[in-house]
Short mmCIF file of C-alpha atoms and ligand atoms in Angstrom, two decimals:
data_model
loop_
_atom_site.label_atom_id
_atom_site.label_comp_id
_atom_site.label_asym_id
_atom_site.label_seq_id
_atom_site.Cartn_x
_atom_site.Cartn_y
_atom_site.Cartn_z
CA MET A 1 35.50 96.98 133.88
CA ARG A 2 33.54 95.02 136.45
CA LEU A 3 35.09 95.18 139.87
CA SER A 4 34.21 91.52 140.51
CA ARG A 5 36.67 90.62 137.74
CA TYR A 6 39.33 93.24 138.41
CA PHE A 7 42.53 92.69 140.37
CA LEU A 8 42.26 95.37 143.04
CA PRO A 9 43.93 94.15 146.23
CA VAL A 10 42.91 97.01 148.56
CA LEU A 11 44.32 97.02 152.08
CA LYS A 12 42.07 97.77 155.05
CA GLU A 13 44.92 98.71 157.36
CA ASN A 14 47.51 101.42 156.92
CA PRO A 15 50.79 99.78 155.88
CA SER A 16 53.37 100.58 158.55
CA GLU A 17 56.27 101.08 156.13
CA ALA A 18 54.63 104.07 154.42
CA GLN A 19 55.58 107.42 155.90
CA ILE A 20 53.75 109.76 153.55
CA VAL A 21 50.18 109.84 152.38
CA SER A 22 50.80 109.12 148.68
CA HIS A 23 52.79 105.99 149.46
CA ARG A 24 50.16 104.87 151.97
CA LEU A 25 47.31 105.42 149.54
CA MET A 26 49.06 103.78 146.59
CA LEU A 27 49.60 100.66 148.69
CA ARG A 28 46.11 100.72 150.19
CA ALA A 29 44.46 101.23 146.79
CA GLY A 30 46.29 98.21 145.40
CA MET A 31 48.27 100.24 142.85
CA ILE A 32 51.80 99.05 143.57
CA LYS A 33 53.60 96.34 145.46
CA GLN A 34 57.19 96.63 146.58
CA SER A 35 59.40 93.86 145.23
CA SER A 36 62.62 95.07 146.88
CA ALA A 37 63.78 98.40 148.31
CA GLY A 38 62.82 101.18 145.90
CA ILE A 39 61.61 98.70 143.25
CA TYR A 40 57.91 98.17 142.60
CA SER A 41 55.48 96.10 140.60
CA TRP A 42 52.74 98.16 139.03
CA LEU A 43 49.42 96.43 139.69
CA PRO A 44 46.57 97.02 137.22
CA LEU A 45 45.17 100.20 138.83
CA GLY A 46 48.60 101.81 139.27
CA PHE A 47 49.67 100.77 135.79
CA LYS A 48 46.56 102.41 134.33
CA VAL A 49 47.43 105.77 135.89
CA LEU A 50 51.08 105.40 134.86
CA ARG A 51 49.93 104.89 131.27
CA LYS A 52 47.63 107.95 131.42
CA ILE A 53 50.50 110.10 132.63
CA GLU A 54 52.77 108.64 129.98
CA ASP A 55 50.17 109.36 127.27
CA ILE A 56 49.95 113.03 128.28
CA VAL A 57 53.74 113.32 128.22
CA HIS A 58 53.89 111.75 124.74
CA GLU A 59 51.16 114.03 123.40
CA GLU A 60 52.76 117.20 124.71
CA GLN A 61 56.25 116.21 123.58
CA GLN A 62 55.04 115.55 120.08
CA ARG A 63 53.01 118.77 120.07
CA ALA A 64 56.32 120.56 120.73
CA GLY A 65 57.90 118.76 117.75
CA HIS A 66 60.00 116.24 119.67
CA MET A 67 60.47 112.73 118.31
CA PRO A 68 59.78 109.62 120.38
CA MET A 69 62.34 106.81 120.29
CA LEU A 70 63.60 104.12 122.65
CA MET A 71 67.07 103.29 123.93
CA PRO A 72 68.09 100.19 125.90
CA THR A 73 68.10 100.04 129.69
CA ILE A 74 71.41 98.15 129.73
CA GLN A 75 74.36 100.06 128.30
CA SER A 76 78.02 99.33 127.78
CA ALA A 77 80.32 101.31 130.09
CA ASP A 78 82.54 102.35 127.14
CA LEU A 79 80.71 105.58 126.30
CA TRP A 80 80.68 106.55 129.95
CA HIS A 81 84.45 106.12 130.11
CA GLU A 82 84.67 108.38 127.06
CA SER A 83 82.60 111.12 128.69
CA GLY A 84 84.33 110.75 132.03
CA ARG A 85 81.10 110.06 133.88
CA TYR A 86 81.74 106.37 134.58
CA ASP A 87 83.79 107.26 137.61
CA ALA A 88 82.09 110.58 138.33
CA PHE A 89 78.61 109.10 138.66
CA GLY A 90 79.59 107.21 141.79
CA ALA A 91 77.67 104.65 143.79
CA GLU A 92 74.31 105.60 142.32
CA MET A 93 75.19 103.75 139.12
CA LEU A 94 74.30 100.07 139.04
CA ARG A 95 77.28 98.39 137.41
CA ILE A 96 76.91 94.96 135.87
CA LYS A 97 79.38 92.49 134.33
CA ASP A 98 78.23 90.29 131.47
CA ARG A 99 79.43 86.70 130.92
CA HIS A 100 82.45 87.96 128.96
CA ASP A 101 83.40 90.15 131.89
CA ARG A 102 82.47 93.29 129.99
CA GLU A 103 81.47 96.33 132.00
CA MET A 104 77.79 97.12 131.57
CA LEU A 105 75.42 99.34 133.51
CA PHE A 106 71.72 99.97 133.99
CA THR A 107 71.05 103.40 132.53
CA PRO A 108 70.60 106.20 135.09
CA THR A 109 70.23 108.72 132.20
CA ALA A 110 71.22 108.66 128.53
CA GLU A 111 73.23 111.72 127.45
CA GLU A 112 76.14 109.56 126.28
CA LEU A 113 74.06 107.01 124.37
CA ILE A 114 72.04 109.61 122.46
CA THR A 115 75.18 111.60 121.63
CA ASP A 116 76.69 108.41 120.21
CA ILE A 117 73.62 107.89 118.03
CA PHE A 118 73.81 111.49 116.90
CA ARG A 119 77.51 111.42 115.99
CA ALA A 120 77.03 108.23 113.97
CA HIS A 121 74.37 109.74 111.75
CA VAL A 122 74.43 113.53 111.74
CA GLY A 123 77.23 115.63 110.33
CA SER A 124 75.57 118.73 108.94
CA TYR A 125 73.69 121.74 110.27
CA LYS A 126 71.02 120.89 107.70
CA ASP A 127 69.75 118.09 109.97
CA LEU A 128 69.32 120.48 112.89
CA PRO A 129 67.47 121.37 115.02
CA LEU A 130 66.76 117.89 116.38
CA THR A 131 65.08 116.79 119.61
CA MET A 132 64.45 113.16 120.46
CA TYR A 133 63.06 111.70 123.64
CA GLN A 134 62.15 108.41 125.24
CA ILE A 135 60.10 107.24 128.18
CA GLN A 136 62.14 104.47 129.69
CA TRP A 137 62.99 102.81 133.00
CA LYS A 138 66.02 104.19 134.77
CA PHE A 139 67.97 102.87 137.72
CA ARG A 140 69.78 104.89 140.37
CA ASP A 141 71.02 103.09 143.42
CA GLU A 142 69.71 105.80 145.75
CA ILE A 143 71.21 105.59 149.22
CA ARG A 144 67.79 106.18 150.79
CA PRO A 145 65.00 104.98 148.52
CA ARG A 146 61.82 106.10 150.25
CA PHE A 147 58.31 107.40 149.96
CA GLY A 148 57.30 104.70 147.47
CA VAL A 149 57.51 105.76 143.82
CA MET A 150 58.63 109.21 144.89
CA ARG A 151 62.26 108.23 145.38
CA GLY A 152 62.62 104.83 143.83
CA ARG A 153 65.74 103.03 142.70
CA GLU A 154 64.00 101.87 139.54
CA PHE A 155 61.82 104.64 138.13
CA TYR A 156 60.19 105.69 134.90
CA MET A 157 61.50 108.85 133.29
CA LYS A 158 60.87 110.83 130.17
CA ASP A 159 64.29 111.95 128.99
CA GLY A 160 64.68 114.22 126.00
CA TYR A 161 67.78 115.55 124.26
CA ASN A 162 68.13 118.51 121.91
CA PHE A 163 70.85 119.07 119.32
CA ASP A 164 71.34 122.56 117.89
CA LEU A 165 73.92 124.39 115.83
CA THR A 166 74.16 127.48 118.01
CA LYS A 167 73.77 128.41 121.63
CA GLU A 168 70.85 130.63 120.69
CA ASP A 169 69.00 127.72 119.06
CA ALA A 170 69.74 125.47 122.02
CA LEU A 171 68.37 128.08 124.39
CA HIS A 172 65.22 128.16 122.29
CA ALA A 173 65.00 124.38 122.78
CA TYR A 174 65.35 125.01 126.52
CA ASN A 175 62.52 127.55 126.48
CA ARG A 176 60.39 125.28 124.29
CA HIS A 177 60.79 122.48 126.82
CA LEU A 178 59.79 124.81 129.63
CA VAL A 179 56.62 125.77 127.76
CA SER A 180 55.71 122.17 126.94
CA TYR A 181 56.33 121.10 130.55
CA LEU A 182 54.01 123.82 131.89
CA ARG A 183 51.28 122.48 129.66
CA THR A 184 52.04 118.86 130.52
CA TYR A 185 51.75 119.33 134.28
CA GLU A 186 48.62 121.45 134.03
CA ARG A 187 46.91 118.70 132.05
CA MET A 188 47.59 116.41 135.01
CA GLY A 189 45.87 118.85 137.33
CA LEU A 190 49.16 119.98 138.86
CA GLN A 191 50.80 123.31 139.44
CA ALA A 192 54.53 122.73 138.92
CA ILE A 193 56.62 125.87 139.42
CA PRO A 194 59.87 126.27 137.47
CA MET A 195 62.64 127.14 139.92
CA ARG A 196 66.27 127.98 139.35
CA ALA A 197 68.25 124.95 140.47
CA ASP A 198 71.61 123.24 140.50
CA SER A 199 72.68 120.99 137.62
CA GLY A 200 74.43 118.28 139.68
CA ALA A 201 75.72 115.23 137.80
CA ILE A 202 74.20 116.28 134.47
CA GLY A 203 76.20 119.51 134.24
CA GLY A 204 75.76 122.92 132.65
CA ASP A 205 74.86 126.40 133.88
CA ASP A 206 71.23 126.79 132.95
CA THR A 207 68.80 124.57 134.70
CA HIS A 208 65.33 124.77 136.17
CA GLU A 209 63.52 122.22 138.27
CA PHE A 210 59.74 121.98 138.25
CA LEU A 211 58.35 121.75 141.76
CA VAL A 212 54.95 120.79 143.08
CA LEU A 213 54.46 122.43 146.46
CA ALA A 214 53.80 119.84 149.19
CA ASP A 215 54.77 119.60 152.86
CA THR A 216 56.16 116.14 152.22
CA GLY A 217 58.42 117.33 149.39
CA GLU A 218 62.12 116.56 149.68
CA SER A 219 63.35 119.96 148.48
CA GLU A 220 63.29 123.21 150.42
CA VAL A 221 62.15 126.05 148.18
CA PHE A 222 62.06 129.84 148.39
CA TYR A 223 59.66 131.82 146.23
CA ASP A 224 57.62 134.92 145.63
CA SER A 225 53.99 133.90 146.24
CA ALA A 226 52.99 135.71 143.04
CA VAL A 227 54.38 132.74 141.04
CA THR A 228 51.46 130.64 142.25
CA ASP A 229 49.04 132.98 140.46
CA LEU A 230 50.52 132.12 137.06
CA THR A 231 48.71 129.58 134.93
CA PHE A 232 49.47 128.42 131.42
CA GLY A 233 45.86 127.66 130.49
CA ASP A 234 44.95 126.87 126.90
CA ARG A 235 47.33 129.30 125.21
CA ASP A 236 48.01 128.49 121.61
CA ILE A 237 51.80 128.58 121.33
CA ASP A 238 53.79 128.15 118.15
CA TYR A 239 56.66 126.03 119.42
CA ASP A 240 58.91 127.09 116.55
CA ASP A 241 58.52 130.75 117.43
CA HIS A 242 61.57 131.77 119.46
CA ALA A 243 60.05 135.04 120.69
CA GLN A 244 56.81 133.42 121.88
CA CYS A 245 58.61 130.69 123.83
CA ALA A 246 61.06 133.22 125.28
CA ALA A 247 58.15 135.39 126.45
CA VAL A 248 56.56 132.46 128.31
CA MET A 249 59.95 131.59 129.80
CA GLU A 250 60.38 135.16 130.99
CA GLU A 251 56.88 135.31 132.44
CA PHE A 252 57.28 132.09 134.42
CA THR A 253 60.86 132.56 135.61
CA ASN A 254 61.35 136.24 136.35
CA LEU A 255 59.80 136.17 139.81
CA TYR A 256 61.99 134.80 142.58
CA ALA A 257 61.68 131.00 142.80
CA ARG A 258 64.69 128.89 143.76
CA THR A 259 65.60 125.61 145.37
CA ASP A 260 67.86 125.68 148.42
CA GLU A 261 70.88 124.87 146.22
CA THR A 262 70.70 128.21 144.43
CA HIS A 263 68.90 130.27 147.06
CA ASP A 264 70.30 133.80 147.41
CA ALA A 265 69.24 135.42 150.68
CA ALA A 266 70.08 138.96 149.52
CA LEU A 267 67.97 138.64 146.35
CA PHE A 268 65.13 137.05 148.30
CA GLU A 269 65.10 140.11 150.60
CA GLN A 270 64.04 142.18 147.61
CA VAL A 271 60.76 140.26 147.33
CA PRO A 272 58.03 142.18 149.23
CA GLU A 273 57.93 140.66 152.70
CA ASP A 274 54.29 139.59 152.59
CA ARG A 275 55.01 137.59 149.43
CA ARG A 276 58.12 135.72 150.62
CA ARG A 277 57.48 132.03 151.06
CA ILE A 278 59.67 129.22 152.33
CA ALA A 279 58.11 125.84 151.70
CA ARG A 280 58.76 122.32 150.50
CA GLY A 281 58.34 120.88 147.04
CA ILE A 282 58.45 117.67 144.98
CA GLU A 283 60.71 117.82 141.95
CA VAL A 284 58.70 116.43 139.03
CA GLY A 285 61.01 117.52 136.22
CA GLN A 286 64.20 119.30 135.30
CA ILE A 287 65.55 120.96 132.16
CA PHE A 288 69.21 121.55 131.37
CA TYR A 289 71.27 123.48 128.84
CA PHE A 290 74.84 122.22 129.01
CA GLY A 291 76.18 123.45 125.68
CA THR A 292 79.01 121.34 124.31
CA LYS A 293 79.88 119.32 127.42
CA TYR A 294 79.01 115.93 125.89
CA SER A 295 79.50 116.79 122.23
CA GLU A 296 83.10 117.82 122.92
CA ALA A 297 83.83 114.78 125.07
CA LEU A 298 82.33 112.41 122.48
CA ASN A 299 83.33 114.40 119.42
CA ALA A 300 79.82 115.04 118.08
CA VAL A 301 80.50 117.77 115.54
CA VAL A 302 78.53 119.24 112.68
CA GLN A 303 79.48 121.28 109.69
CA GLY A 304 77.97 124.77 109.76
CA PRO A 305 76.80 126.83 106.74
CA ASP A 306 80.29 128.35 106.63
CA GLY A 307 81.84 124.90 106.17
CA LYS A 308 83.40 124.93 109.63
CA GLN A 309 83.09 121.97 112.02
CA SER A 310 81.92 122.66 115.52
CA PRO A 311 80.59 120.64 118.45
CA VAL A 312 76.82 120.60 118.61
CA HIS A 313 74.99 122.48 121.40
CA MET A 314 72.88 120.28 123.62
CA GLY A 315 70.49 120.14 126.50
CA SER A 316 68.57 117.39 128.25
CA HIS A 317 65.17 117.45 129.82
CA GLY A 318 63.53 115.05 132.25
CA ILE A 319 60.10 114.33 133.65
CA GLY A 320 59.67 111.96 136.60
CA VAL A 321 56.80 109.96 135.13
CA SER A 322 56.48 107.40 137.96
CA ARG A 323 57.18 110.04 140.63
CA LEU A 324 54.27 112.05 139.24
CA LEU A 325 51.77 109.52 140.62
CA GLY A 326 53.00 110.27 144.11
CA ALA A 327 53.10 114.02 143.48
CA ILE A 328 49.54 114.09 142.15
CA ILE A 329 48.27 112.14 145.17
CA GLU A 330 50.17 114.39 147.60
CA ALA A 331 48.45 117.36 145.95
CA SER A 332 45.01 115.77 145.68
CA HIS A 333 43.60 113.55 148.43
CA ASP A 334 41.50 113.69 151.59
CA ASP A 335 41.16 111.47 154.63
CA LYS A 336 39.08 108.94 152.66
CA GLY A 337 41.58 108.46 149.87
CA ILE A 338 42.83 109.66 146.51
CA ILE A 339 41.02 112.29 144.41
CA TRP A 340 42.23 111.85 140.82
CA PRO A 341 42.20 114.88 138.55
CA GLU A 342 40.08 114.02 135.48
CA GLY A 343 43.15 114.14 133.20
CA VAL A 344 44.80 111.09 134.78
CA THR A 345 42.02 109.12 136.46
CA PRO A 346 42.29 105.34 135.93
CA PHE A 347 38.54 105.05 135.23
CA HIS A 348 36.34 107.93 134.23
CA CYS A 349 33.44 107.07 136.46
CA GLY A 350 32.43 104.55 139.11
CA ILE A 351 29.06 102.81 139.10
CA VAL A 352 27.85 101.59 142.47
CA ASN A 353 24.98 99.15 142.56
CA LEU A 354 23.35 99.43 145.99
CA LYS A 355 21.40 96.19 145.56
CA GLN A 356 23.28 93.70 143.48
CA GLY A 357 20.91 90.93 142.41
CA ASP A 358 17.90 93.23 142.24
CA GLU A 359 16.67 92.83 138.68
CA GLU A 360 15.90 96.48 138.10
CA ALA A 361 19.07 97.81 139.71
CA ASP A 362 21.26 95.31 137.80
CA ALA A 363 19.58 96.23 134.51
CA ALA A 364 19.98 99.98 135.17
CA CYS A 365 23.69 99.52 135.96
CA ASP A 366 24.23 97.42 132.84
CA ALA A 367 22.53 100.12 130.77
CA LEU A 368 24.66 102.88 132.31
CA TYR A 369 27.78 100.83 131.71
CA ALA A 370 26.85 100.30 128.07
CA SER A 371 26.00 104.00 127.47
CA LEU A 372 29.24 105.27 129.04
CA THR A 373 31.30 102.72 127.14
CA ALA A 374 29.59 103.61 123.86
CA LEU A 375 30.72 107.21 124.42
CA GLY A 376 34.33 106.09 124.69
CA LEU A 377 34.46 106.32 128.49
CA GLU A 378 35.74 103.65 130.85
CA PRO A 379 33.52 103.02 133.87
CA LEU A 380 34.39 100.83 136.84
CA TYR A 381 31.25 99.00 137.90
CA ASP A 382 31.18 97.75 141.48
CA ASP A 383 29.02 94.68 140.90
CA ARG A 384 30.14 92.84 144.02
CA LYS A 385 27.63 91.52 146.55
CA GLU A 386 28.90 93.88 149.22
CA ARG A 387 27.31 96.38 151.58
CA ALA A 388 26.87 99.90 150.29
CA GLY A 389 29.26 101.29 152.91
CA GLY A 390 32.08 99.02 151.76
CA LYS A 391 31.48 99.91 148.12
CA PHE A 392 31.57 103.64 148.85
CA ALA A 393 34.75 103.26 150.90
CA THR A 394 36.49 101.46 148.01
CA MET A 395 35.39 104.09 145.48
CA ASP A 396 36.53 106.90 147.77
CA LEU A 397 39.88 105.20 148.37
CA ILE A 398 40.70 104.66 144.70
CA GLY A 399 39.59 108.21 143.95
CA LEU A 400 37.53 108.14 140.75
CA PRO A 401 36.35 111.76 140.30
CA TRP A 402 32.72 110.78 139.53
CA ARG A 403 30.42 108.11 140.88
CA ILE A 404 26.94 107.11 139.79
CA THR A 405 24.98 105.38 142.53
CA VAL A 406 22.07 103.17 141.53
CA GLY A 407 19.47 101.78 143.93
CA PRO A 408 15.93 100.44 143.78
CA ARG A 409 14.52 103.41 145.69
CA GLY A 410 15.87 106.04 143.27
CA LEU A 411 14.94 103.95 140.27
CA LYS A 412 11.29 104.00 141.41
CA ASN A 413 11.46 107.78 140.86
CA GLY A 414 13.45 107.36 137.65
CA VAL A 415 16.70 108.73 139.12
CA VAL A 416 20.26 107.78 139.99
CA GLU A 417 22.73 109.85 141.98
CA LEU A 418 25.80 111.54 140.51
CA THR A 419 28.48 112.35 143.10
CA SER A 420 31.63 114.41 142.80
CA ARG A 421 34.55 112.84 144.67
CA ARG A 422 36.16 116.26 145.12
CA THR A 423 33.22 118.17 146.64
CA GLY A 424 31.14 115.27 147.90
CA GLU A 425 28.13 116.90 146.31
CA SER A 426 25.43 114.49 145.06
CA ILE A 427 22.66 115.31 142.60
CA GLU A 428 19.77 113.06 141.63
CA MET A 429 18.94 112.88 137.96
CA PRO A 430 17.68 110.46 135.32
CA PRO A 431 20.38 107.98 134.25
CA GLU A 432 20.69 109.46 130.75
CA ASP A 433 21.40 112.91 132.25
CA ALA A 434 24.12 111.47 134.46
CA VAL A 435 25.74 109.86 131.44
CA ARG A 436 25.55 113.12 129.49
CA LYS A 437 26.99 115.13 132.38
CA VAL A 438 29.96 112.76 132.81
CA ALA A 439 30.57 112.71 129.05
CA ASP A 440 30.52 116.54 128.94
CA ILE A 441 33.06 116.82 131.73
CA TYR A 442 35.57 114.66 129.86
CA ALA A 443 34.79 116.19 126.46
CA ASN A 444 35.77 119.60 127.85
CA LEU A 445 39.14 118.52 129.23
C1 LIG B 1 67.33 115.09 132.15
C2 LIG B 1 66.87 113.94 131.33
C3 LIG B 1 68.23 114.00 134.24
O1 LIG B 1 68.51 112.85 134.51
N1 LIG B 1 69.08 113.58 132.01
C4 LIG B 1 68.07 113.10 131.09
C5 LIG B 1 68.54 114.60 132.87
N2 LIG B 1 67.61 114.81 135.10
S1 LIG B 1 67.19 114.45 136.59
O2 LIG B 1 66.73 115.67 137.19
O3 LIG B 1 68.23 113.80 137.28
O4 LIG B 1 65.98 113.46 136.53
C6 LIG B 1 64.79 113.84 135.86
C7 LIG B 1 63.58 113.62 136.73
O5 LIG B 1 63.47 112.26 137.10
C8 LIG B 1 62.85 112.16 138.37
N3 LIG B 1 63.69 111.35 139.27
C9 LIG B 1 63.23 110.34 140.04
N4 LIG B 1 62.00 109.83 140.19
C10 LIG B 1 61.82 108.82 141.06
N5 LIG B 1 62.83 108.29 141.78
C11 LIG B 1 64.10 108.76 141.67
N6 LIG B 1 65.09 108.20 142.36
C12 LIG B 1 64.33 109.84 140.76
N7 LIG B 1 65.44 110.56 140.39
C13 LIG B 1 65.02 111.46 139.48
C14 LIG B 1 62.68 113.56 138.91
O6 LIG B 1 61.36 113.99 138.70
C15 LIG B 1 63.64 114.37 138.05
O7 LIG B 1 63.22 115.71 137.91
#
């Protein structure tokens, strides 16, 4: 993409309405624009990152054996009356009347709808286990929408639902989700710590939230600092293997890590004092096992191998896809702007032409652009007739992890400059080496 043709409405000034750095930077980098409180348009740069995050979520869900599908955003209230949540959900639910005066609502979550689909089509244990998920817009009329995409009213969520014959199988689904989430967040360059939490309006006893540590996080968290040493890495897990998934679950949840809702001061005391941490975190996902809560209410039963009918065991599992943009920026920025982890960057590499209009410099940039594109990479070429300082400031603000700078002086010596956004380190090298280096970095992701 050539910057001269791209829609990138960067702001020079800090927007006064933004209280935290991720919100400020998303507005300044021209990624989002508020349309009303807690509701945003996703401008091209923001939309690109949203899609990258969504792609990672899809890949990791399908790796774990979960099936993508899509349910509507507008639902009839009937199923919610059946489950008892129509009244229980309270003011957060956006209720709508259609022209026939029928009660509708904008989906805040979809346990009822998926259970209705299940009961219409599945009646036997032979069709289990089954896990389906969607990535779909949700609406919750939050009393205090704030911090940009972090606490929106309209937000993008991956919501998955498992159906199993027994509690044991459903707990395996819970563990499997935990494993796949660890992998998902790490691919985005994030450390998200599973913490014992409260199940709130979704229900059930077993639930973990995934938290990214950040001073601006809305949750207070208590943990043993040893949890931050755990990494999932590139382990090869068989998602059907109950014991393997249970072992990962055990490893990542046996140290003390809880949100304030489930914090137990006496248990926390048992953590060695020098490892006790009280901090803040951003909730980027949550997994639930709630057993037969919805299957009983909605009569979703299956016949077991013994011929007996019993309500199916369920859980649901969410990832805050749009919130993740904010969380990643909170975790990865400096005073010049965003620093995208390679896994989610909107463009792989920036190209800055220091002397637009100079025949040699223009030709070198065009050649770099063509080589990177031929390797399947997406460069953003700043081909505007702007001063170098302005071009660097834009690249730093939008946070592409790598930048190739091209100028007549370097070209005389046959070199361009490759700069890391994270370390600021610049190395001169021939253009073909810079292309190879950038390609290698992404090939090894
Ligand atoms: C799990 C999937 C559920 O709704 N039902 C279906 C379950 N869980 S949850 O914890 O309430 O939400 C899942 C994730 O969505 C993100 N999230 C939000 N993101 C932005 N703005 C909001 N207002 C908002 N509310 C929830 C969180 O990341 C949460 O973990």
